[in-house]
Amino acid sequence: MNEFSLIEHYFNRLARDDGVVLAVGDDAAILRPSAGCELLVSVDMLVSGRHFFPEVDPRALGHKTLAVNLSDMAAMGGRARWATLAVAWPQLDSPWIAAFAEGLFALAAHHQVDLIGGDTTRGPLTLSVQIMGEVPAGQALRRDGAQPGDEIWVSGQLGLAAAALQHRLGTLSLPEPVRALCQQQLDWPQPRLALGQALRGLASAALDVSDGLLADLGHLLQRSGVAGEVWAGQLPSHPWLCAQGLATLPCLAAGGDDYELCFTAPPRHHAAIAALAAPLGLPLSCIGRIVPGQGCRLLDTQGQPIILEREGYDHFA
């Protein structure tokens, strides 16, 4: 099998989207965005040994490779439409590649995303997806709109993926079935696209939590020119992790790999945001507030600062 037969056999699927004029097989795809929409484009890279263990289930890896990019679309309030995939393979292992493609295309079908091109070569296992989507003009969620007085919200549960990693590394011992649930979150993250679209017109700023809540929220605060106070006791997670207190707080506040949405909104939208939880089947928690100043403070129940050793994942540490 060579590069072209690999692409044709595993990754050339008939496009479902009528906005795809030309997909896999030419030097570039031809796309037709919807009228009245702005184009969203993002790219993420996953490297073996850096972002995932080499022995990971290839179906789960295919899912996650696309999921982390869909999460960026969710953070912008967008509808994901198209993706390209670039992969360096150490070797052409047909069963492994077939399972990887199965995981990727299952998630793509669920969110109606077409794979429209990409590239392959030989090298250390490296996976990169460029995701493209769209949002009605002027309605994208951005990082630069938070204002003093806004509430800080987060979706889902924090810290599960980080706890699974710490269990794997031997620094945290998780009981069953907590370990299984945490491992599921690490391997099969669910991008919050429906939530992102529902937040258009409600959220003042948003991003996804990939490198850790405090680190990612810090980027939003910097772009908006404000400060934030996060209430440690309000961080949502699995009851077992919450019960461990300071022992697992770094997982919740700075662990990363959550792929939940963190967003800000004026208090007048509190009830409307809370009402989204039931139809989406997704917990939404108010965890802090925006204040004047700079930086992000993690506070205990007495309002005193909690200092963690780190606030999130550093890709170059």
PDB file of C-alpha atoms in Angstrom:
ATOM      1  CA  MET A   1       0.000   0.000   0.000  1.00  0.00           C
ATOM      2  CA  ASN A   2       1.290   3.456  -0.919  1.00  0.00           C
ATOM      3  CA  GLU A   3       0.145   6.953   0.052  1.00  0.00           C
ATOM      4  CA  PHE A   4      -2.527   7.220  -2.628  1.00  0.00           C
ATOM      5  CA  SER A   5      -4.037   3.776  -2.134  1.00  0.00           C
ATOM      6  CA  LEU A   6      -4.119   4.415   1.630  1.00  0.00           C
ATOM      7  CA  ILE A   7      -6.087   7.633   1.121  1.00  0.00           C
ATOM      8  CA  GLU A   8      -8.431   6.060  -1.417  1.00  0.00           C
ATOM      9  CA  HIS A   9      -9.103   2.966   0.711  1.00  0.00           C
ATOM     10  CA  TYR A  10      -9.535   4.497   4.175  1.00  0.00           C
ATOM     11  CA  PHE A  11     -10.220   8.216   3.842  1.00  0.00           C
ATOM     12  CA  ASN A  12     -12.042   8.931   0.579  1.00  0.00           C
ATOM     13  CA  ARG A  13     -15.730   9.120   1.521  1.00  0.00           C
ATOM     14  CA  LEU A  14     -18.567  10.613  -0.480  1.00  0.00           C
ATOM     15  CA  ALA A  15     -19.294  14.138   0.754  1.00  0.00           C
ATOM     16  CA  ARG A  16     -22.721  14.597   2.337  1.00  0.00           C
ATOM     17  CA  ASP A  17     -22.555  18.405   2.435  1.00  0.00           C
ATOM     18  CA  ASP A  18     -23.824  20.202  -0.677  1.00  0.00           C
ATOM     19  CA  GLY A  19     -21.313  22.960   0.116  1.00  0.00           C
ATOM     20  CA  VAL A  20     -18.544  20.607  -1.069  1.00  0.00           C
ATOM     21  CA  VAL A  21     -18.003  21.258  -4.769  1.00  0.00           C
ATOM     22  CA  LEU A  22     -14.829  19.144  -4.961  1.00  0.00           C
ATOM     23  CA  ALA A  23     -13.207  17.082  -2.203  1.00  0.00           C
ATOM     24  CA  VAL A  24     -10.495  14.391  -2.024  1.00  0.00           C
ATOM     25  CA  GLY A  25      -8.481  13.771  -5.191  1.00  0.00           C
ATOM     26  CA  ASP A  26      -7.367  17.202  -6.438  1.00  0.00           C
ATOM     27  CA  ASP A  27      -4.714  19.653  -5.290  1.00  0.00           C
ATOM     28  CA  ALA A  28      -7.303  21.527  -3.223  1.00  0.00           C
ATOM     29  CA  ALA A  29     -10.925  21.182  -2.227  1.00  0.00           C
ATOM     30  CA  ILE A  30     -13.578  23.580  -3.488  1.00  0.00           C
ATOM     31  CA  LEU A  31     -16.116  24.741  -0.912  1.00  0.00           C
ATOM     32  CA  ARG A  32     -19.262  26.841  -1.009  1.00  0.00           C
ATOM     33  CA  PRO A  33     -19.934  28.573   2.364  1.00  0.00           C
ATOM     34  CA  SER A  34     -23.507  29.495   3.270  1.00  0.00           C
ATOM     35  CA  ALA A  35     -24.729  32.982   2.404  1.00  0.00           C
ATOM     36  CA  GLY A  36     -24.587  35.419   5.290  1.00  0.00           C
ATOM     37  CA  CYS A  37     -22.061  33.394   7.252  1.00  0.00           C
ATOM     38  CA  GLU A  38     -18.464  33.959   8.284  1.00  0.00           C
ATOM     39  CA  LEU A  39     -15.876  31.186   7.924  1.00  0.00           C
ATOM     40  CA  LEU A  40     -14.265  29.661  11.023  1.00  0.00           C
ATOM     41  CA  VAL A  41     -10.911  27.862  10.660  1.00  0.00           C
ATOM     42  CA  SER A  42      -8.810  26.141  13.334  1.00  0.00           C
ATOM     43  CA  VAL A  43      -6.077  23.492  13.490  1.00  0.00           C
ATOM     44  CA  ASP A  44      -4.795  21.171  16.226  1.00  0.00           C
ATOM     45  CA  MET A  45      -1.966  18.658  16.373  1.00  0.00           C
ATOM     46  CA  LEU A  46      -1.637  15.472  18.442  1.00  0.00           C
ATOM     47  CA  VAL A  47       1.790  13.847  18.829  1.00  0.00           C
ATOM     48  CA  SER A  48       2.391  10.312  20.106  1.00  0.00           C
ATOM     49  CA  GLY A  49       4.087  10.310  23.488  1.00  0.00           C
ATOM     50  CA  ARG A  50       3.201  13.953  24.019  1.00  0.00           C
ATOM     51  CA  HIS A  51      -0.583  14.081  23.732  1.00  0.00           C
ATOM     52  CA  PHE A  52      -1.463  10.374  23.882  1.00  0.00           C
ATOM     53  CA  PHE A  53       0.103   7.053  24.839  1.00  0.00           C
ATOM     54  CA  PRO A  54       1.402   4.980  21.879  1.00  0.00           C
ATOM     55  CA  GLU A  55      -0.781   1.996  22.852  1.00  0.00           C
ATOM     56  CA  VAL A  56      -4.044   3.978  22.802  1.00  0.00           C
ATOM     57  CA  ASP A  57      -7.106   2.378  21.188  1.00  0.00           C
ATOM     58  CA  PRO A  58      -6.940   3.596  17.557  1.00  0.00           C
ATOM     59  CA  ARG A  59     -10.745   4.033  17.399  1.00  0.00           C
ATOM     60  CA  ALA A  60     -10.604   6.306  20.422  1.00  0.00           C
ATOM     61  CA  LEU A  61      -7.674   8.177  18.901  1.00  0.00           C
ATOM     62  CA  GLY A  62      -9.562   8.712  15.648  1.00  0.00           C
ATOM     63  CA  HIS A  63     -12.487  10.094  17.642  1.00  0.00           C
ATOM     64  CA  LYS A  64     -10.313  12.374  19.766  1.00  0.00           C
ATOM     65  CA  THR A  65      -8.290  13.673  16.818  1.00  0.00           C
ATOM     66  CA  LEU A  66     -11.468  15.167  15.382  1.00  0.00           C
ATOM     67  CA  ALA A  67     -13.154  15.929  18.719  1.00  0.00           C
ATOM     68  CA  VAL A  68     -10.485  18.372  19.907  1.00  0.00           C
ATOM     69  CA  ASN A  69     -10.989  20.375  16.712  1.00  0.00           C
ATOM     70  CA  LEU A  70     -14.774  20.277  16.922  1.00  0.00           C
ATOM     71  CA  SER A  71     -14.381  21.691  20.417  1.00  0.00           C
ATOM     72  CA  ASP A  72     -12.780  24.795  18.909  1.00  0.00           C
ATOM     73  CA  MET A  73     -15.808  25.223  16.650  1.00  0.00           C
ATOM     74  CA  ALA A  74     -18.060  24.847  19.683  1.00  0.00           C
ATOM     75  CA  ALA A  75     -16.127  27.551  21.536  1.00  0.00           C
ATOM     76  CA  MET A  76     -16.843  29.987  18.689  1.00  0.00           C
ATOM     77  CA  GLY A  77     -20.546  29.148  18.548  1.00  0.00           C
ATOM     78  CA  GLY A  78     -20.057  27.692  15.092  1.00  0.00           C
ATOM     79  CA  ARG A  79     -21.399  24.881  12.974  1.00  0.00           C
ATOM     80  CA  ALA A  80     -18.613  22.541  11.892  1.00  0.00           C
ATOM     81  CA  ARG A  81     -18.750  21.550   8.214  1.00  0.00           C
ATOM     82  CA  TRP A  82     -15.416  20.418   6.763  1.00  0.00           C
ATOM     83  CA  ALA A  83     -12.080  18.971   7.887  1.00  0.00           C
ATOM     84  CA  THR A  84      -8.700  18.081   6.425  1.00  0.00           C
ATOM     85  CA  LEU A  85      -6.391  15.488   7.962  1.00  0.00           C
ATOM     86  CA  ALA A  86      -2.585  15.340   7.849  1.00  0.00           C
ATOM     87  CA  VAL A  87      -0.907  12.260   9.335  1.00  0.00           C
ATOM     88  CA  ALA A  88       2.647  10.993   9.723  1.00  0.00           C
ATOM     89  CA  TRP A  89       2.541   7.177  10.118  1.00  0.00           C
ATOM     90  CA  PRO A  90       5.548   5.196  11.440  1.00  0.00           C
ATOM     91  CA  GLN A  91       4.330   2.286   9.316  1.00  0.00           C
ATOM     92  CA  LEU A  92       1.274   1.281   7.335  1.00  0.00           C
ATOM     93  CA  ASP A  93      -0.592  -0.982   9.759  1.00  0.00           C
ATOM     94  CA  SER A  94      -3.865  -1.667   7.937  1.00  0.00           C
ATOM     95  CA  PRO A  95      -5.963  -2.885  10.924  1.00  0.00           C
ATOM     96  CA  TRP A  96      -4.779   0.058  13.045  1.00  0.00           C
ATOM     97  CA  ILE A  97      -5.521   2.605  10.312  1.00  0.00           C
ATOM     98  CA  ALA A  98      -8.937   1.042   9.645  1.00  0.00           C
ATOM     99  CA  ALA A  99      -9.859   1.346  13.327  1.00  0.00           C
ATOM    100  CA  PHE A 100      -8.565   4.936  13.469  1.00  0.00           C
ATOM    101  CA  ALA A 101     -10.643   5.874  10.415  1.00  0.00           C
ATOM    102  CA  GLU A 102     -13.701   4.182  11.935  1.00  0.00           C
ATOM    103  CA  GLY A 103     -13.455   6.320  15.080  1.00  0.00           C
ATOM    104  CA  LEU A 104     -12.872   9.527  13.138  1.00  0.00           C
ATOM    105  CA  PHE A 105     -15.675   9.025  10.617  1.00  0.00           C
ATOM    106  CA  ALA A 106     -18.202   7.958  13.284  1.00  0.00           C
ATOM    107  CA  LEU A 107     -17.806  11.318  15.030  1.00  0.00           C
ATOM    108  CA  ALA A 108     -17.715  13.160  11.704  1.00  0.00           C
ATOM    109  CA  ALA A 109     -21.025  11.557  10.691  1.00  0.00           C
ATOM    110  CA  HIS A 110     -22.594  12.433  14.050  1.00  0.00           C
ATOM    111  CA  HIS A 111     -21.792  16.120  13.542  1.00  0.00           C
ATOM    112  CA  GLN A 112     -22.279  16.098   9.746  1.00  0.00           C
ATOM    113  CA  VAL A 113     -18.666  16.969   8.975  1.00  0.00           C
ATOM    114  CA  ASP A 114     -17.026  15.971   5.684  1.00  0.00           C
ATOM    115  CA  LEU A 115     -13.343  15.066   5.345  1.00  0.00           C
ATOM    116  CA  ILE A 116     -12.363  16.951   2.186  1.00  0.00           C
ATOM    117  CA  GLY A 117      -8.591  16.387   1.893  1.00  0.00           C
ATOM    118  CA  GLY A 118      -5.269  16.137   3.682  1.00  0.00           C
ATOM    119  CA  ASP A 119      -1.819  14.606   3.453  1.00  0.00           C
ATOM    120  CA  THR A 120       0.154  11.569   4.634  1.00  0.00           C
ATOM    121  CA  THR A 121       3.813  10.731   5.022  1.00  0.00           C
ATOM    122  CA  ARG A 122       6.095   8.438   6.996  1.00  0.00           C
ATOM    123  CA  GLY A 123       7.365   9.614  10.364  1.00  0.00           C
ATOM    124  CA  PRO A 124       6.691   9.580  14.122  1.00  0.00           C
ATOM    125  CA  LEU A 125       2.936   9.231  14.673  1.00  0.00           C
ATOM    126  CA  THR A 126       1.562  12.773  14.377  1.00  0.00           C
ATOM    127  CA  LEU A 127      -2.052  13.713  13.692  1.00  0.00           C
ATOM    128  CA  SER A 128      -3.245  17.132  12.590  1.00  0.00           C
ATOM    129  CA  VAL A 129      -6.774  18.206  11.667  1.00  0.00           C
ATOM    130  CA  GLN A 130      -7.784  21.520  10.190  1.00  0.00           C
ATOM    131  CA  ILE A 131     -11.444  22.122  10.915  1.00  0.00           C
ATOM    132  CA  MET A 132     -13.629  24.578   9.029  1.00  0.00           C
ATOM    133  CA  GLY A 133     -17.079  25.796   9.944  1.00  0.00           C
ATOM    134  CA  GLU A 134     -19.289  28.809   9.812  1.00  0.00           C
ATOM    135  CA  VAL A 135     -21.330  31.134  11.989  1.00  0.00           C
ATOM    136  CA  PRO A 136     -23.905  33.801  11.104  1.00  0.00           C
ATOM    137  CA  ALA A 137     -22.077  37.048  10.409  1.00  0.00           C
ATOM    138  CA  GLY A 138     -21.309  38.980  13.573  1.00  0.00           C
ATOM    139  CA  GLN A 139     -22.507  36.227  15.940  1.00  0.00           C
ATOM    140  CA  ALA A 140     -19.285  34.315  16.660  1.00  0.00           C
ATOM    141  CA  LEU A 141     -18.363  33.820  20.308  1.00  0.00           C
ATOM    142  CA  ARG A 142     -14.970  35.401  20.987  1.00  0.00           C
ATOM    143  CA  ARG A 143     -12.543  35.720  23.867  1.00  0.00           C
ATOM    144  CA  ASP A 144     -12.498  39.509  24.037  1.00  0.00           C
ATOM    145  CA  GLY A 145     -16.013  40.411  25.201  1.00  0.00           C
ATOM    146  CA  ALA A 146     -16.006  39.723  28.961  1.00  0.00           C
ATOM    147  CA  GLN A 147     -16.973  42.696  31.174  1.00  0.00           C
ATOM    148  CA  PRO A 148     -16.724  43.340  34.931  1.00  0.00           C
ATOM    149  CA  GLY A 149     -19.842  41.980  36.588  1.00  0.00           C
ATOM    150  CA  ASP A 150     -20.210  39.070  34.145  1.00  0.00           C
ATOM    151  CA  GLU A 151     -20.593  35.584  35.584  1.00  0.00           C
ATOM    152  CA  ILE A 152     -18.135  32.807  34.701  1.00  0.00           C
ATOM    153  CA  TRP A 153     -19.677  29.487  33.666  1.00  0.00           C
ATOM    154  CA  VAL A 154     -18.388  26.078  32.689  1.00  0.00           C
ATOM    155  CA  SER A 155     -20.102  23.061  31.135  1.00  0.00           C
ATOM    156  CA  GLY A 156     -19.935  19.447  32.199  1.00  0.00           C
ATOM    157  CA  GLN A 157     -17.537  18.067  34.784  1.00  0.00           C
ATOM    158  CA  LEU A 158     -13.917  19.111  35.179  1.00  0.00           C
ATOM    159  CA  GLY A 159     -10.859  17.061  36.039  1.00  0.00           C
ATOM    160  CA  LEU A 160     -11.926  13.582  34.959  1.00  0.00           C
ATOM    161  CA  ALA A 161      -9.448  13.255  32.096  1.00  0.00           C
ATOM    162  CA  ALA A 162      -6.628  14.658  34.236  1.00  0.00           C
ATOM    163  CA  ALA A 163      -7.501  12.212  37.016  1.00  0.00           C
ATOM    164  CA  ALA A 164      -7.330   9.301  34.555  1.00  0.00           C
ATOM    165  CA  LEU A 165      -3.874  10.448  33.499  1.00  0.00           C
ATOM    166  CA  GLN A 166      -2.700  10.787  37.096  1.00  0.00           C
ATOM    167  CA  HIS A 167      -4.029   7.290  37.828  1.00  0.00           C
ATOM    168  CA  ARG A 168      -2.086   5.951  34.850  1.00  0.00           C
ATOM    169  CA  LEU A 169       1.077   7.699  36.091  1.00  0.00           C
ATOM    170  CA  GLY A 170       0.608   6.309  39.611  1.00  0.00           C
ATOM    171  CA  THR A 171       0.153   9.664  41.380  1.00  0.00           C
ATOM    172  CA  LEU A 172      -3.564   9.159  42.094  1.00  0.00           C
ATOM    173  CA  SER A 173      -5.491   5.987  42.875  1.00  0.00           C
ATOM    174  CA  LEU A 174      -9.032   5.962  41.527  1.00  0.00           C
ATOM    175  CA  PRO A 175     -11.640   3.408  42.630  1.00  0.00           C
ATOM    176  CA  GLU A 176     -13.739   1.575  40.075  1.00  0.00           C
ATOM    177  CA  PRO A 177     -16.008   2.651  38.426  1.00  0.00           C
ATOM    178  CA  VAL A 178     -14.612   6.185  38.856  1.00  0.00           C
ATOM    179  CA  ARG A 179     -11.460   5.164  36.998  1.00  0.00           C
ATOM    180  CA  ALA A 180     -13.468   3.812  34.061  1.00  0.00           C
ATOM    181  CA  LEU A 181     -15.545   6.994  33.847  1.00  0.00           C
ATOM    182  CA  CYS A 182     -12.425   9.172  33.959  1.00  0.00           C
ATOM    183  CA  GLN A 183     -10.716   7.065  31.300  1.00  0.00           C
ATOM    184  CA  GLN A 184     -13.794   7.381  29.092  1.00  0.00           C
ATOM    185  CA  GLN A 185     -13.576  11.168  29.358  1.00  0.00           C
ATOM    186  CA  LEU A 186      -9.870  11.129  28.510  1.00  0.00           C
ATOM    187  CA  ASP A 187     -10.253   8.856  25.487  1.00  0.00           C
ATOM    188  CA  TRP A 188     -13.669   9.903  24.142  1.00  0.00           C
ATOM    189  CA  PRO A 189     -14.231  13.644  24.791  1.00  0.00           C
ATOM    190  CA  GLN A 190     -17.548  15.049  23.570  1.00  0.00           C
ATOM    191  CA  PRO A 191     -17.368  18.446  21.813  1.00  0.00           C
ATOM    192  CA  ARG A 192     -20.087  20.854  22.990  1.00  0.00           C
ATOM    193  CA  LEU A 193     -21.252  22.138  19.609  1.00  0.00           C
ATOM    194  CA  ALA A 194     -24.943  22.388  20.500  1.00  0.00           C
ATOM    195  CA  LEU A 195     -24.102  24.410  23.610  1.00  0.00           C
ATOM    196  CA  GLY A 196     -21.846  26.786  21.684  1.00  0.00           C
ATOM    197  CA  GLN A 197     -24.588  27.530  19.172  1.00  0.00           C
ATOM    198  CA  ALA A 198     -27.151  28.001  21.951  1.00  0.00           C
ATOM    199  CA  LEU A 199     -24.894  30.552  23.661  1.00  0.00           C
ATOM    200  CA  ARG A 200     -24.915  32.930  20.710  1.00  0.00           C
ATOM    201  CA  GLY A 201     -26.550  36.116  21.961  1.00  0.00           C
ATOM    202  CA  LEU A 202     -26.133  35.057  25.616  1.00  0.00           C
ATOM    203  CA  ALA A 203     -22.396  34.646  26.266  1.00  0.00           C
ATOM    204  CA  SER A 204     -20.119  37.680  26.227  1.00  0.00           C
ATOM    205  CA  ALA A 205     -16.952  35.600  25.714  1.00  0.00           C
ATOM    206  CA  ALA A 206     -16.072  31.916  25.438  1.00  0.00           C
ATOM    207  CA  LEU A 207     -13.359  29.328  24.860  1.00  0.00           C
ATOM    208  CA  ASP A 208     -12.888  25.602  25.308  1.00  0.00           C
ATOM    209  CA  VAL A 209     -10.974  24.079  28.212  1.00  0.00           C
ATOM    210  CA  SER A 210      -8.145  22.040  26.722  1.00  0.00           C
ATOM    211  CA  ASP A 211      -5.032  22.977  28.718  1.00  0.00           C
ATOM    212  CA  GLY A 212      -6.681  23.505  32.123  1.00  0.00           C
ATOM    213  CA  LEU A 213      -9.436  25.793  33.388  1.00  0.00           C
ATOM    214  CA  LEU A 214      -7.243  28.456  35.005  1.00  0.00           C
ATOM    215  CA  ALA A 215      -4.769  28.584  32.118  1.00  0.00           C
ATOM    216  CA  ASP A 216      -7.460  28.792  29.428  1.00  0.00           C
ATOM    217  CA  LEU A 217      -9.627  31.234  31.358  1.00  0.00           C
ATOM    218  CA  GLY A 218      -6.496  33.351  31.764  1.00  0.00           C
ATOM    219  CA  HIS A 219      -6.311  33.706  27.973  1.00  0.00           C
ATOM    220  CA  LEU A 220      -9.906  34.946  27.878  1.00  0.00           C
ATOM    221  CA  LEU A 221      -9.264  37.425  30.685  1.00  0.00           C
ATOM    222  CA  GLN A 222      -6.164  38.753  28.960  1.00  0.00           C
ATOM    223  CA  ARG A 223      -7.959  39.230  25.651  1.00  0.00           C
ATOM    224  CA  SER A 224     -10.855  40.984  27.403  1.00  0.00           C
ATOM    225  CA  GLY A 225      -8.630  43.164  29.606  1.00  0.00           C
ATOM    226  CA  VAL A 226     -10.293  42.054  32.850  1.00  0.00           C
ATOM    227  CA  ALA A 227      -9.653  39.831  35.881  1.00  0.00           C
ATOM    228  CA  GLY A 228     -11.542  36.803  37.145  1.00  0.00           C
ATOM    229  CA  GLU A 229     -12.420  35.196  40.468  1.00  0.00           C
ATOM    230  CA  VAL A 230     -13.084  31.456  40.413  1.00  0.00           C
ATOM    231  CA  TRP A 231     -14.740  29.764  43.383  1.00  0.00           C
ATOM    232  CA  ALA A 232     -12.978  26.445  44.022  1.00  0.00           C
ATOM    233  CA  GLY A 233     -15.981  25.027  45.872  1.00  0.00           C
ATOM    234  CA  GLN A 234     -18.203  25.522  42.812  1.00  0.00           C
ATOM    235  CA  LEU A 235     -16.038  23.634  40.327  1.00  0.00           C
ATOM    236  CA  PRO A 236     -18.191  20.779  38.985  1.00  0.00           C
ATOM    237  CA  SER A 237     -16.755  17.280  38.912  1.00  0.00           C
ATOM    238  CA  HIS A 238     -17.458  13.697  39.893  1.00  0.00           C
ATOM    239  CA  PRO A 239     -18.525  13.506  43.570  1.00  0.00           C
ATOM    240  CA  TRP A 240     -15.553  11.284  44.444  1.00  0.00           C
ATOM    241  CA  LEU A 241     -13.075  13.786  43.004  1.00  0.00           C
ATOM    242  CA  CYS A 242     -14.814  16.687  44.753  1.00  0.00           C
ATOM    243  CA  ALA A 243     -14.682  14.819  48.075  1.00  0.00           C
ATOM    244  CA  GLN A 244     -10.870  14.605  47.932  1.00  0.00           C
ATOM    245  CA  GLY A 245     -10.564  18.382  48.380  1.00  0.00           C
ATOM    246  CA  LEU A 246      -7.123  19.857  47.802  1.00  0.00           C
ATOM    247  CA  ALA A 247      -5.738  16.471  46.718  1.00  0.00           C
ATOM    248  CA  THR A 248      -7.660  16.558  43.424  1.00  0.00           C
ATOM    249  CA  LEU A 249      -8.226  20.316  43.064  1.00  0.00           C
ATOM    250  CA  PRO A 250      -5.286  20.606  40.608  1.00  0.00           C
ATOM    251  CA  CYS A 251      -7.083  18.128  38.322  1.00  0.00           C
ATOM    252  CA  LEU A 252     -10.266  20.192  38.366  1.00  0.00           C
ATOM    253  CA  ALA A 253      -8.707  23.643  38.095  1.00  0.00           C
ATOM    254  CA  ALA A 254      -5.619  22.981  36.002  1.00  0.00           C
ATOM    255  CA  GLY A 255      -5.669  19.427  34.675  1.00  0.00           C
ATOM    256  CA  GLY A 256      -6.635  19.915  31.035  1.00  0.00           C
ATOM    257  CA  ASP A 257      -8.122  17.606  28.392  1.00  0.00           C
ATOM    258  CA  ASP A 258     -11.648  18.483  29.544  1.00  0.00           C
ATOM    259  CA  TYR A 259     -12.926  19.950  26.235  1.00  0.00           C
ATOM    260  CA  GLU A 260     -15.755  21.665  28.055  1.00  0.00           C
ATOM    261  CA  LEU A 261     -16.794  25.250  27.337  1.00  0.00           C
ATOM    262  CA  CYS A 262     -15.899  28.068  29.722  1.00  0.00           C
ATOM    263  CA  PHE A 263     -17.832  31.254  29.058  1.00  0.00           C
ATOM    264  CA  THR A 264     -18.885  34.545  30.581  1.00  0.00           C
ATOM    265  CA  ALA A 265     -22.283  36.205  30.500  1.00  0.00           C
ATOM    266  CA  PRO A 266     -24.104  39.131  32.100  1.00  0.00           C
ATOM    267  CA  PRO A 267     -26.150  38.182  35.205  1.00  0.00           C
ATOM    268  CA  ARG A 268     -29.372  39.074  33.357  1.00  0.00           C
ATOM    269  CA  HIS A 269     -28.831  35.946  31.226  1.00  0.00           C
ATOM    270  CA  HIS A 270     -28.368  33.633  34.237  1.00  0.00           C
ATOM    271  CA  ALA A 271     -31.836  32.059  34.060  1.00  0.00           C
ATOM    272  CA  ALA A 272     -31.717  31.625  30.274  1.00  0.00           C
ATOM    273  CA  ILE A 273     -28.331  29.886  30.490  1.00  0.00           C
ATOM    274  CA  ALA A 274     -29.400  27.662  33.371  1.00  0.00           C
ATOM    275  CA  ALA A 275     -32.453  26.657  31.340  1.00  0.00           C
ATOM    276  CA  LEU A 276     -30.212  25.265  28.571  1.00  0.00           C
ATOM    277  CA  ALA A 277     -28.926  22.466  30.804  1.00  0.00           C
ATOM    278  CA  ALA A 278     -31.997  20.226  30.655  1.00  0.00           C
ATOM    279  CA  PRO A 279     -32.633  20.201  26.881  1.00  0.00           C
ATOM    280  CA  LEU A 280     -28.905  19.738  26.218  1.00  0.00           C
ATOM    281  CA  GLY A 281     -28.541  17.062  28.905  1.00  0.00           C
ATOM    282  CA  LEU A 282     -25.456  18.892  30.112  1.00  0.00           C
ATOM    283  CA  PRO A 283     -24.680  20.407  33.528  1.00  0.00           C
ATOM    284  CA  LEU A 284     -23.913  24.142  33.411  1.00  0.00           C
ATOM    285  CA  SER A 285     -22.270  25.671  36.480  1.00  0.00           C
ATOM    286  CA  CYS A 286     -21.673  29.267  37.488  1.00  0.00           C
ATOM    287  CA  ILE A 287     -18.162  29.168  38.995  1.00  0.00           C
ATOM    288  CA  GLY A 288     -17.078  32.786  39.425  1.00  0.00           C
ATOM    289  CA  ARG A 289     -17.263  36.356  38.255  1.00  0.00           C
ATOM    290  CA  ILE A 290     -15.408  38.904  36.168  1.00  0.00           C
ATOM    291  CA  VAL A 291     -13.878  41.838  38.081  1.00  0.00           C
ATOM    292  CA  PRO A 292     -11.725  44.824  37.091  1.00  0.00           C
ATOM    293  CA  GLY A 293      -7.979  44.243  36.956  1.00  0.00           C
ATOM    294  CA  GLN A 294      -5.713  41.538  35.609  1.00  0.00           C
ATOM    295  CA  GLY A 295      -5.239  37.812  36.115  1.00  0.00           C
ATOM    296  CA  CYS A 296      -7.277  34.998  37.592  1.00  0.00           C
ATOM    297  CA  ARG A 297      -7.663  34.172  41.280  1.00  0.00           C
ATOM    298  CA  LEU A 298      -8.814  30.800  42.605  1.00  0.00           C
ATOM    299  CA  LEU A 299     -10.639  31.391  45.912  1.00  0.00           C
ATOM    300  CA  ASP A 300     -11.667  29.084  48.766  1.00  0.00           C
ATOM    301  CA  THR A 301     -14.997  29.267  50.599  1.00  0.00           C
ATOM    302  CA  GLN A 302     -13.625  32.045  52.811  1.00  0.00           C
ATOM    303  CA  GLY A 303     -12.637  34.128  49.796  1.00  0.00           C
ATOM    304  CA  GLN A 304      -8.937  33.467  50.336  1.00  0.00           C
ATOM    305  CA  PRO A 305      -6.629  32.771  47.377  1.00  0.00           C
ATOM    306  CA  ILE A 306      -5.544  29.198  46.658  1.00  0.00           C
ATOM    307  CA  ILE A 307      -2.149  28.939  44.987  1.00  0.00           C
ATOM    308  CA  LEU A 308      -1.569  25.923  42.764  1.00  0.00           C
ATOM    309  CA  GLU A 309       1.840  24.784  41.541  1.00  0.00           C
ATOM    310  CA  ARG A 310       0.681  25.253  37.947  1.00  0.00           C
ATOM    311  CA  GLU A 311      -2.448  26.572  36.232  1.00  0.00           C
ATOM    312  CA  GLY A 312      -2.477  24.299  33.192  1.00  0.00           C
ATOM    313  CA  TYR A 313      -0.615  22.211  30.639  1.00  0.00           C
ATOM    314  CA  ASP A 314       2.532  23.667  29.069  1.00  0.00           C
ATOM    315  CA  HIS A 315       3.218  22.209  25.616  1.00  0.00           C
ATOM    316  CA  PHE A 316       6.925  23.019  25.895  1.00  0.00           C
ATOM    317  CA  ALA A 317       7.561  22.091  29.531  1.00  0.00           C
TER     318      ALA A 317
END
